[in-house]
Amino acid sequence: MSALDDPTDANLAPSIADAPAGVSDHLIAAGAFSEGERNAVYRAIETRRDVRDQFRSDPLPEDLVRRLLQAAHSAPSVGFMQPWNFILIRQPETRERVWQAFHQANEEACAMFEGDRRAQYQRLKLEGIRKAPLSICITCDTTRGGPVVLGRTHNPATDVYSTVCAVQNLWLAARAEGVGVGWVSIFHEEAIKTILGIPEHVKIVAWLCVGYVDELYDMPELSVKGWRDRLPLDRLIFEECWQDGEEP
Amino acid sequence: MSALDDPTDANLAPSIADAPAGVSDHLIAAGAFSEGERNAVYRAIETRRDVRDQFRSDPLPEDLVRRLLQAAHSAPSVGFMQPWNFILIRQPETRERVWQAFHQANEEACAMFEGDRRAQYQRLKLEGIRKAPLSICITCDTTRGGPVVLGRTHNPATDVYSTVCAVQNLWLAARAEGVGVGWVSIFHEEAIKTILGIPEHVKIVAWLCVGYVDELYDMPELSVKGWRDRLPLDRLIFEECWQDGEEP
């Protein structure tokens, strides 16, 4: 697309010296990465784990945390809404209160499983809130960008989807930094909102436990522990339309 | 954690020869990536774009598409639910029908903006459904894994969050492969479900337009086109609790 094709930027400048960069000036070459770079991206994707117990206790350097947040902030967002905030929680007292909220919800969760499955559930460690030195609460401000947001007109939940993309960016960057991340989802949202003073119009999307790790599982922990196996990818791919069949 | 610490695996084997691999055998060294690998991960994160118009028309090799889907399938999922399916749509007739559904919804969306903003909206190209050679519809089966899913007990939407993580994995892998991805969200879900025959209990999370690109914008397209600017990261970071203040 040339600048002349674009009605928003063409011919707005009073002189060449004052001319803003045209839209086409922002298009830059963007081919495939080198094989080594590509492998690094796939390595982050394939070896990323949901960490519950492998956290070291030493604090993360400020510049490293900043890189993780910058990665999160580089996520796609509907209408460039950028609806996220990042609350960094290091105080042990706050993490203890959040752990209590988790613990209560986890007892409720446990009671929903039957028999052997309940016993198996009880043996799983599902969070590292107190062990990891840093927690990051990632929120979504549903009002940011005003009442009508481009791209969000037909599915209001796309603001939360954007925020989840930020979580996944942070998680992959963390893997490359030797930092483990565990996503805790077992709590009543209102309990955590009360602890952190989060207003009504802001949703909690993720509570992340973050800390250095020396070791990770070579496959998802719930698979290692016998809870549930990886599904075969072939059964999840359909051509052209939905295909009914055996449940994967 | 040693195998002896873990009640699920310890001492279950009748003999050494028959012993299953212990849980601890699955823990492997996992430090930081090399500087080059780390930079590659950040490069994918920072240069990924939501592509609407830069698609080339040549088809993507099957093995490349497979790598993208494998990346998606490596996403974290609540309770290892893996609720996603990937519908690959290449037929132009189907993509035309989906474009019509987009077009109708986009007219509705346009009417929600006022004055100059509406004129600006009309000038934006918001999808590449017909131009990109491949569309991938990524869905979330809300029933997979049964009525009680570990980690989903207190927020049922975590299955959709998992599916969004799969989208973001695919998107970053695509960037490394020189492939552009555009996420279309402007449609009535029921219209697309009808076209693809998607059942009631399955949600559409993303419609992705996918194709090779030679060029990408050096910043988000909506920023290049003057729709909305990047927010300063500093104003999105809070310490220890929510901090009220000026809206970012």
Coordinates of C-alpha atoms in Angstrom, one line a residue:
Chain A
M1 CA 0.0 0.0 0.0
S2 CA 1.5 3.4 -1.0
A3 CA 0.9 6.5 1.1
L4 CA -1.3 7.8 -1.8
D5 CA -3.6 4.9 -1.3
D6 CA -4.2 5.8 2.3
P7 CA -6.7 8.6 2.8
T8 CA -5.7 9.2 6.4
D9 CA -2.1 10.2 5.8
A10 CA -1.8 11.4 2.2
N11 CA -1.1 15.0 1.4
L12 CA -1.6 16.2 4.9
A13 CA 1.8 17.8 5.3
P14 CA 2.3 21.5 4.5
S15 CA 5.8 20.9 3.4
I16 CA 8.3 18.1 2.9
A17 CA 10.2 19.2 6.0
D18 CA 7.2 18.9 8.2
A19 CA 5.8 15.8 6.5
P20 CA 4.8 13.0 8.9
A21 CA 6.0 9.6 8.0
G22 CA 3.5 8.1 5.6
V23 CA 1.7 4.8 6.4
S24 CA 3.8 2.9 3.9
D25 CA 7.0 4.1 5.6
H26 CA 6.0 1.9 8.5
L27 CA 5.9 -1.2 6.4
I28 CA 9.2 -3.0 6.8
A29 CA 10.6 -6.3 5.5
A30 CA 9.4 -9.2 7.6
G31 CA 10.4 -12.6 6.4
A32 CA 11.0 -15.9 8.2
F33 CA 13.5 -16.0 11.1
S34 CA 16.8 -17.9 10.8
E35 CA 16.6 -21.6 11.6
G36 CA 18.2 -20.9 15.0
E37 CA 15.8 -18.1 15.9
R38 CA 12.8 -20.2 14.8
N39 CA 14.0 -23.1 16.9
A40 CA 14.3 -20.8 19.9
V41 CA 10.7 -19.7 19.5
Y42 CA 9.5 -23.3 19.3
R43 CA 11.6 -24.2 22.2
A44 CA 10.0 -21.6 24.4
I45 CA 6.5 -22.7 23.2
E46 CA 7.2 -26.5 23.7
T47 CA 9.1 -26.4 27.0
R48 CA 7.0 -23.8 28.8
R49 CA 5.3 -25.3 31.9
D50 CA 2.7 -24.4 34.5
V51 CA 5.0 -24.3 37.5
R52 CA 3.6 -25.1 41.0
D53 CA 6.6 -26.2 43.1
Q54 CA 10.0 -25.7 41.4
F55 CA 10.3 -22.0 42.3
R56 CA 13.6 -20.7 43.9
S57 CA 13.1 -18.1 46.6
D58 CA 15.7 -15.5 45.3
P59 CA 14.0 -12.3 44.0
L60 CA 13.9 -11.5 40.3
P61 CA 16.0 -8.5 39.1
E62 CA 13.9 -5.4 38.3
D63 CA 15.1 -5.2 34.7
L64 CA 14.1 -8.8 34.1
V65 CA 10.6 -8.2 35.5
R66 CA 10.4 -5.1 33.3
R67 CA 11.2 -7.2 30.2
L68 CA 8.5 -9.7 31.1
L69 CA 5.9 -6.9 31.4
Q70 CA 7.1 -5.3 28.2
A71 CA 6.5 -8.7 26.5
A72 CA 3.0 -8.8 28.0
H73 CA 2.4 -5.2 26.8
S74 CA 3.3 -6.2 23.3
A75 CA 0.3 -8.5 23.1
P76 CA -2.4 -8.0 20.5
S77 CA -5.5 -6.2 21.8
V78 CA -8.9 -5.6 20.3
G79 CA -9.1 -2.1 18.9
F80 CA -5.6 -1.6 20.4
M81 CA -7.5 -1.3 23.7
Q82 CA -4.6 -2.5 25.9
P83 CA -7.0 -3.2 28.7
W84 CA -4.4 -4.8 31.0
N85 CA -2.9 -3.8 34.3
F86 CA -0.1 -5.6 36.1
I87 CA -0.2 -5.6 39.9
L88 CA 3.1 -6.9 41.3
I89 CA 2.8 -8.5 44.7
R90 CA 5.9 -9.3 46.7
Q91 CA 4.7 -8.7 50.3
P92 CA 4.5 -12.1 52.0
E93 CA 1.5 -10.9 54.1
T94 CA -0.6 -10.2 50.9
R95 CA 0.5 -13.5 49.3
E96 CA -0.5 -15.3 52.5
R97 CA -4.0 -13.7 52.4
V98 CA -4.4 -14.7 48.7
W99 CA -3.2 -18.2 49.6
Q100 CA -5.9 -18.5 52.2
A101 CA -8.5 -17.5 49.6
F102 CA -7.1 -20.1 47.2
H103 CA -7.1 -22.7 50.0
Q104 CA -10.7 -22.2 50.8
A105 CA -11.7 -22.3 47.2
N106 CA -9.6 -25.4 46.7
E107 CA -11.4 -27.3 49.5
E108 CA -14.7 -26.5 47.6
A109 CA -13.1 -27.7 44.4
C110 CA -11.9 -30.9 45.9
A111 CA -15.4 -31.7 47.1
M112 CA -16.7 -31.6 43.5
F113 CA -14.6 -34.7 42.6
E114 CA -15.7 -38.2 43.5
G115 CA -13.9 -41.2 45.0
D116 CA -10.4 -42.0 43.7
R117 CA -10.4 -38.8 41.7
R118 CA -10.9 -36.8 44.8
A119 CA -8.0 -38.5 46.6
Q120 CA -5.8 -37.9 43.5
Y121 CA -6.9 -34.2 43.5
Q122 CA -5.9 -33.8 47.1
R123 CA -2.4 -35.1 46.4
L124 CA -1.7 -32.5 43.7
K125 CA 0.0 -29.2 44.5
L126 CA -1.8 -26.6 42.4
E127 CA -0.1 -23.3 43.3
G128 CA 3.1 -21.6 44.3
I129 CA 1.6 -18.4 45.8
R130 CA 3.7 -18.5 49.0
K131 CA 6.8 -20.2 47.5
A132 CA 7.4 -18.0 44.4
P133 CA 8.9 -14.6 45.4
L134 CA 6.7 -12.6 43.0
S135 CA 3.0 -12.8 42.1
I136 CA 1.6 -10.8 39.2
C137 CA -2.2 -10.2 39.1
I138 CA -3.1 -9.4 35.5
T139 CA -6.4 -7.6 35.2
C140 CA -8.7 -6.4 32.4
D141 CA -10.3 -2.9 32.5
T142 CA -13.5 -3.5 30.7
T143 CA -14.2 0.3 30.3
R144 CA -10.8 1.3 28.8
G145 CA -11.2 2.9 25.3
G146 CA -14.8 4.0 25.9
P147 CA -18.2 2.5 25.3
V148 CA -17.5 1.4 21.7
V149 CA -14.3 -0.4 21.0
L150 CA -13.2 -1.3 17.4
G151 CA -13.5 -5.1 17.0
R152 CA -15.3 -5.6 20.3
T153 CA -18.7 -4.7 19.0
H154 CA -19.9 -8.3 18.5
N155 CA -18.1 -10.1 21.3
P156 CA -17.5 -8.0 24.4
A157 CA -15.2 -10.8 25.9
T158 CA -12.5 -9.9 23.4
D159 CA -11.0 -7.5 25.9
V160 CA -10.4 -10.5 28.2
Y161 CA -9.0 -12.5 25.2
S162 CA -6.5 -9.7 24.7
T163 CA -5.5 -9.8 28.3
V164 CA -4.9 -13.6 28.0
C165 CA -2.6 -13.0 25.0
A166 CA -0.6 -10.7 27.3
V167 CA -0.4 -13.5 29.9
Q168 CA 0.9 -16.0 27.3
N169 CA 3.5 -13.5 26.0
L170 CA 4.8 -13.0 29.5
W171 CA 4.9 -16.8 30.1
L172 CA 6.9 -17.5 27.0
A173 CA 9.3 -14.6 27.7
A174 CA 9.7 -16.0 31.2
R175 CA 10.6 -19.4 29.9
A176 CA 13.4 -17.9 27.8
E177 CA 14.7 -16.0 30.9
G178 CA 14.8 -19.2 33.0
V179 CA 11.8 -18.0 35.0
G180 CA 8.9 -20.3 35.9
V181 CA 5.3 -19.1 35.8
G182 CA 2.2 -20.8 37.4
W183 CA -1.3 -19.6 36.6
V184 CA -3.6 -19.9 39.6
S185 CA -7.4 -20.0 38.8
I186 CA -8.9 -21.5 41.9
F187 CA -10.3 -18.6 43.9
H188 CA -13.4 -16.5 44.2
E189 CA -12.6 -13.4 42.1
E190 CA -14.4 -11.2 44.7
A191 CA -12.1 -12.4 47.5
I192 CA -8.9 -11.4 45.6
K193 CA -10.5 -8.1 44.4
T194 CA -11.2 -7.2 48.0
I195 CA -7.6 -8.0 49.1
L196 CA -6.1 -5.9 46.3
G197 CA -8.8 -3.1 46.2
I198 CA -9.6 -3.8 42.6
P199 CA -12.7 -1.8 41.4
E200 CA -15.9 -3.2 40.0
H201 CA -15.3 -2.6 36.3
V202 CA -11.9 -4.4 36.4
K203 CA -11.8 -8.2 36.0
I204 CA -9.0 -10.4 37.3
V205 CA -7.8 -12.6 34.4
A206 CA -4.8 -14.3 35.9
W207 CA -2.9 -14.7 39.1
L208 CA 0.6 -15.7 38.2
C209 CA 3.2 -17.1 40.5
V210 CA 6.7 -16.1 39.2
G211 CA 10.2 -17.1 40.2
Y212 CA 13.5 -18.6 38.9
V213 CA 13.5 -22.3 38.3
D214 CA 16.3 -24.7 37.8
E215 CA 14.2 -27.6 36.7
L216 CA 10.9 -28.1 34.8
Y217 CA 8.9 -31.1 33.9
D218 CA 9.6 -32.5 30.4
M219 CA 5.8 -32.8 29.9
P220 CA 2.8 -31.1 31.5
E221 CA 2.7 -31.8 35.2
L222 CA -0.9 -33.1 35.1
S223 CA 0.2 -35.7 32.6
V224 CA 3.3 -36.7 34.6
K225 CA 1.1 -37.1 37.7
G226 CA -1.4 -39.3 35.8
W227 CA -4.3 -36.8 35.9
R228 CA -4.9 -36.5 32.1
D229 CA -3.0 -37.3 28.9
R230 CA -2.1 -35.2 25.9
L231 CA -4.7 -35.6 23.2
P232 CA -3.6 -36.6 19.7
L233 CA -3.4 -33.5 17.6
D234 CA -4.7 -35.2 14.5
R235 CA -8.1 -35.7 16.2
L236 CA -8.4 -32.0 16.9
I237 CA -7.9 -30.8 13.3
F238 CA -10.8 -30.6 10.9
E239 CA -10.8 -29.7 7.2
E240 CA -13.3 -27.1 5.9
C241 CA -16.0 -27.6 8.5
W242 CA -16.8 -29.2 11.8
Q243 CA -16.5 -33.0 11.7
D244 CA -18.5 -35.0 14.2
G245 CA -17.0 -38.1 15.5
E246 CA -15.7 -39.8 18.6
E247 CA -14.9 -37.3 21.4
P248 CA -11.1 -36.8 21.5
Chain B
M1 CA 11.1 -33.4 44.6
S2 CA 12.2 -37.0 44.9
A3 CA 10.0 -39.9 43.8
L4 CA 9.8 -40.8 47.5
D5 CA 8.1 -37.5 48.3
D6 CA 5.4 -38.2 45.8
P7 CA 2.6 -40.4 46.9
T8 CA 1.3 -41.1 43.4
D9 CA 4.3 -42.8 42.1
A10 CA 6.4 -44.1 45.0
N11 CA 6.8 -47.8 45.5
L12 CA 4.1 -48.8 43.1
A13 CA 6.4 -50.9 40.9
P14 CA 6.6 -54.7 41.6
S15 CA 10.2 -54.8 40.5
I16 CA 13.0 -52.5 39.2
A17 CA 12.6 -53.9 35.7
D18 CA 8.9 -53.1 35.6
A19 CA 9.3 -49.7 37.4
P20 CA 7.5 -46.9 35.7
A21 CA 9.5 -43.7 35.4
G22 CA 9.1 -41.8 38.6
V23 CA 7.7 -38.3 38.7
S24 CA 11.2 -36.9 39.5
D25 CA 12.6 -38.5 36.4
H26 CA 10.5 -36.1 34.4
L27 CA 12.2 -33.1 36.0
I28 CA 14.9 -31.8 33.7
A29 CA 17.3 -28.9 33.8
A30 CA 15.6 -25.7 32.6
G31 CA 17.7 -22.6 32.8
A32 CA 17.7 -19.4 30.8
F33 CA 18.1 -19.6 27.1
S34 CA 21.2 -18.3 25.4
E35 CA 21.2 -14.6 24.6
G36 CA 20.6 -15.3 20.9
E37 CA 17.6 -17.6 21.7
R38 CA 16.2 -15.1 24.2
N39 CA 16.4 -12.3 21.6
A40 CA 14.6 -14.5 19.1
V41 CA 11.7 -15.0 21.5
Y42 CA 11.5 -11.3 22.2
R43 CA 11.8 -10.5 18.5
A44 CA 8.7 -12.7 17.8
I45 CA 6.8 -11.1 20.6
E46 CA 7.7 -7.5 19.6
T47 CA 7.4 -7.8 15.8
R48 CA 4.2 -9.9 15.7
R49 CA 1.4 -7.9 14.0
D50 CA -2.3 -8.3 13.4
V51 CA -2.2 -8.5 9.6
R52 CA -5.2 -7.4 7.4
D53 CA -3.7 -6.7 4.0
Q54 CA -0.1 -7.9 3.5
F55 CA -1.0 -11.5 2.7
R56 CA 0.6 -13.2 -0.3
S57 CA -1.7 -15.6 -2.1
D58 CA 0.6 -18.6 -2.4
P59 CA -0.5 -21.5 -0.2
L60 CA 1.3 -22.6 2.9
P61 CA 3.2 -25.9 2.9
E62 CA 1.4 -28.6 4.9
D63 CA 4.4 -29.2 7.2
L64 CA 4.5 -25.5 8.1
V65 CA 0.8 -25.5 9.0
R66 CA 1.4 -28.6 11.1
R67 CA 4.1 -26.8 13.0
L68 CA 1.8 -23.9 13.7
L69 CA -0.9 -26.2 15.0
Q70 CA 1.6 -28.1 17.1
A71 CA 2.6 -24.8 18.6
A72 CA -1.1 -24.0 19.4
H73 CA -1.5 -27.5 20.9
S74 CA 1.4 -26.9 23.2
A75 CA -0.5 -24.1 25.0
P76 CA -1.4 -24.3 28.6
S77 CA -4.9 -25.5 29.4
V78 CA -6.9 -25.5 32.5
G79 CA -6.9 -29.1 34.0
F80 CA -5.0 -30.1 30.8
M81 CA -8.4 -29.9 29.2
Q82 CA -7.1 -29.0 25.7
P83 CA -10.5 -27.8 24.7
W84 CA -9.5 -26.5 21.3
N85 CA -10.2 -27.7 17.7
F86 CA -8.7 -26.2 14.6
I87 CA -10.9 -26.0 11.5
L88 CA -8.8 -25.3 8.4
I89 CA -10.7 -23.4 5.7
R90 CA -9.1 -23.1 2.3
Q91 CA -12.2 -23.2 0.0
P92 CA -12.8 -19.7 -1.5
E93 CA -16.6 -20.3 -1.4
T94 CA -16.6 -20.9 2.3
R95 CA -14.3 -17.9 2.9
E96 CA -16.6 -15.8 0.8
R97 CA -19.6 -16.7 2.9
V98 CA -17.7 -15.9 6.0
W99 CA -16.6 -12.6 4.5
Q100 CA -20.3 -11.8 3.9
A101 CA -21.0 -12.5 7.5
F102 CA -18.1 -10.2 8.5
H103 CA -19.3 -7.5 6.1
Q104 CA -22.8 -7.4 7.5
A105 CA -21.5 -7.2 11.1
N106 CA -19.0 -4.6 10.1
E107 CA -21.7 -2.3 8.8
E108 CA -23.5 -2.6 12.1
A109 CA -20.2 -1.9 13.9
C110 CA -19.5 1.1 11.8
A111 CA -22.9 2.6 12.7
M112 CA -21.9 2.5 16.4
F113 CA -19.2 5.2 15.9
E114 CA -20.0 8.9 15.6
G115 CA -18.9 11.6 13.2
D116 CA -15.2 11.7 12.2
R117 CA -14.6 8.5 14.0
R118 CA -17.1 6.7 11.8
A119 CA -15.4 8.0 8.7
Q120 CA -12.1 6.9 10.0
Y121 CA -13.5 3.5 10.8
Q122 CA -14.8 3.1 7.3
R123 CA -11.3 3.7 5.8
L124 CA -9.8 0.9 7.9
K125 CA -9.3 -2.6 6.4
L126 CA -10.1 -5.0 9.2
E127 CA -9.7 -8.5 7.8
G128 CA -8.0 -10.6 5.2
I129 CA -10.6 -13.4 4.9
R130 CA -10.6 -13.5 1.1
K131 CA -7.0 -12.4 0.5
A132 CA -5.2 -14.9 2.9
P133 CA -5.1 -18.4 1.4
L134 CA -5.9 -20.1 4.7
S135 CA -8.3 -19.4 7.5
I136 CA -8.2 -21.2 10.8
C137 CA -11.2 -21.2 13.0
I138 CA -10.2 -22.0 16.6
T139 CA -12.9 -23.3 18.8
C140 CA -13.4 -24.2 22.5
D141 CA -15.4 -27.4 23.4
T142 CA -16.9 -26.4 26.7
T143 CA -17.8 -30.0 27.6
R144 CA -14.4 -31.6 27.0
G145 CA -13.0 -33.3 30.1
G146 CA -16.4 -33.8 31.7
P147 CA -18.6 -31.7 34.1
V148 CA -15.9 -30.9 36.6
V149 CA -12.5 -29.8 35.3
L150 CA -9.6 -29.2 37.6
G151 CA -8.9 -25.5 37.9
R152 CA -12.1 -24.5 36.2
T153 CA -14.3 -24.9 39.2
H154 CA -14.4 -21.2 40.1
N155 CA -14.2 -19.6 36.7
P156 CA -15.8 -21.6 33.8
A157 CA -14.4 -19.2 31.2
T158 CA -10.9 -20.6 31.8
D159 CA -11.5 -23.0 29.0
V160 CA -11.8 -20.1 26.6
Y161 CA -8.7 -18.5 28.2
S162 CA -6.8 -21.8 27.4
T163 CA -7.9 -21.6 23.8
V164 CA -6.7 -18.0 23.6
C165 CA -3.3 -19.1 24.8
A166 CA -3.3 -21.6 21.8
V167 CA -4.1 -18.7 19.5
Q168 CA -1.2 -16.6 20.8
N169 CA 1.2 -19.6 20.5
L170 CA 0.2 -20.1 16.9
W171 CA 0.6 -16.4 16.2
L172 CA 4.1 -16.2 17.6
A173 CA 5.2 -19.4 15.8
A174 CA 3.8 -17.9 12.6
R175 CA 5.8 -14.7 13.0
A176 CA 9.0 -16.8 13.2
E177 CA 7.9 -18.7 10.0
G178 CA 7.4 -15.5 8.0
V179 CA 3.7 -16.0 8.1
G180 CA 1.2 -13.3 9.0
V181 CA -1.9 -13.8 11.1
G182 CA -5.0 -11.6 11.4
W183 CA -7.6 -12.2 14.1
V184 CA -11.1 -11.3 12.9
S185 CA -13.6 -10.7 15.7
I186 CA -16.4 -8.8 13.9
F187 CA -19.1 -11.3 13.2
H188 CA -22.2 -12.8 14.8
E189 CA -20.9 -16.1 16.2
E190 CA -24.1 -17.9 15.2
A191 CA -23.6 -17.0 11.6
I192 CA -20.2 -18.6 11.4
K193 CA -21.3 -21.6 13.4
T194 CA -24.1 -22.2 10.9
I195 CA -21.6 -21.9 7.9
L196 CA -19.2 -24.4 9.5
G197 CA -21.7 -26.7 11.2
I198 CA -20.3 -26.1 14.7
P199 CA -22.5 -27.6 17.5
E200 CA -24.1 -25.7 20.3
H201 CA -21.6 -26.7 23.1
V202 CA -18.6 -25.4 21.1
K203 CA -17.6 -21.7 21.1
I204 CA -15.8 -19.9 18.3
V205 CA -12.8 -18.2 20.0
A206 CA -10.9 -16.9 17.0
W207 CA -11.1 -16.6 13.2
L208 CA -7.6 -16.3 12.0
C209 CA -6.5 -15.3 8.4
V210 CA -3.1 -16.9 7.7
G211 CA -0.7 -16.4 4.9
Y212 CA 2.9 -15.6 4.0
V213 CA 3.9 -11.9 4.3
D214 CA 6.9 -10.1 3.0
E215 CA 6.3 -6.9 5.0
L216 CA 4.8 -6.0 8.3
Y217 CA 4.1 -2.7 10.0
D218 CA 6.8 -1.6 12.5
M219 CA 4.2 -0.8 15.0
P220 CA 0.5 -1.8 15.5
E221 CA -1.5 -0.9 12.4
L222 CA -4.2 0.9 14.4
S223 CA -1.4 3.2 15.8
V224 CA 0.1 3.7 12.3
K225 CA -3.3 4.7 11.0
G226 CA -3.9 7.1 13.9
W227 CA -6.8 5.2 15.6
R228 CA -5.2 4.8 19.0
D229 CA -1.7 5.1 20.5
R230 CA 0.3 2.7 22.6
L231 CA -0.2 3.4 26.3
P232 CA 2.9 4.0 28.5
L233 CA 3.7 0.8 30.3
D234 CA 4.6 2.6 33.5
R235 CA 1.0 3.7 34.0
L236 CA -0.2 0.1 33.8
I237 CA 2.0 -1.3 36.5
F238 CA 0.9 -1.2 40.1
E239 CA 2.8 -2.2 43.2
E240 CA 1.2 -4.5 45.8
C241 CA -2.4 -3.3 45.2
W242 CA -4.7 -1.5 42.8
Q243 CA -3.8 2.2 42.6
D244 CA -6.4 4.7 41.5
G245 CA -5.4 7.5 39.4
E246 CA -5.7 9.1 36.0
E247 CA -7.1 6.7 33.4
P248 CA -4.3 5.5 31.2

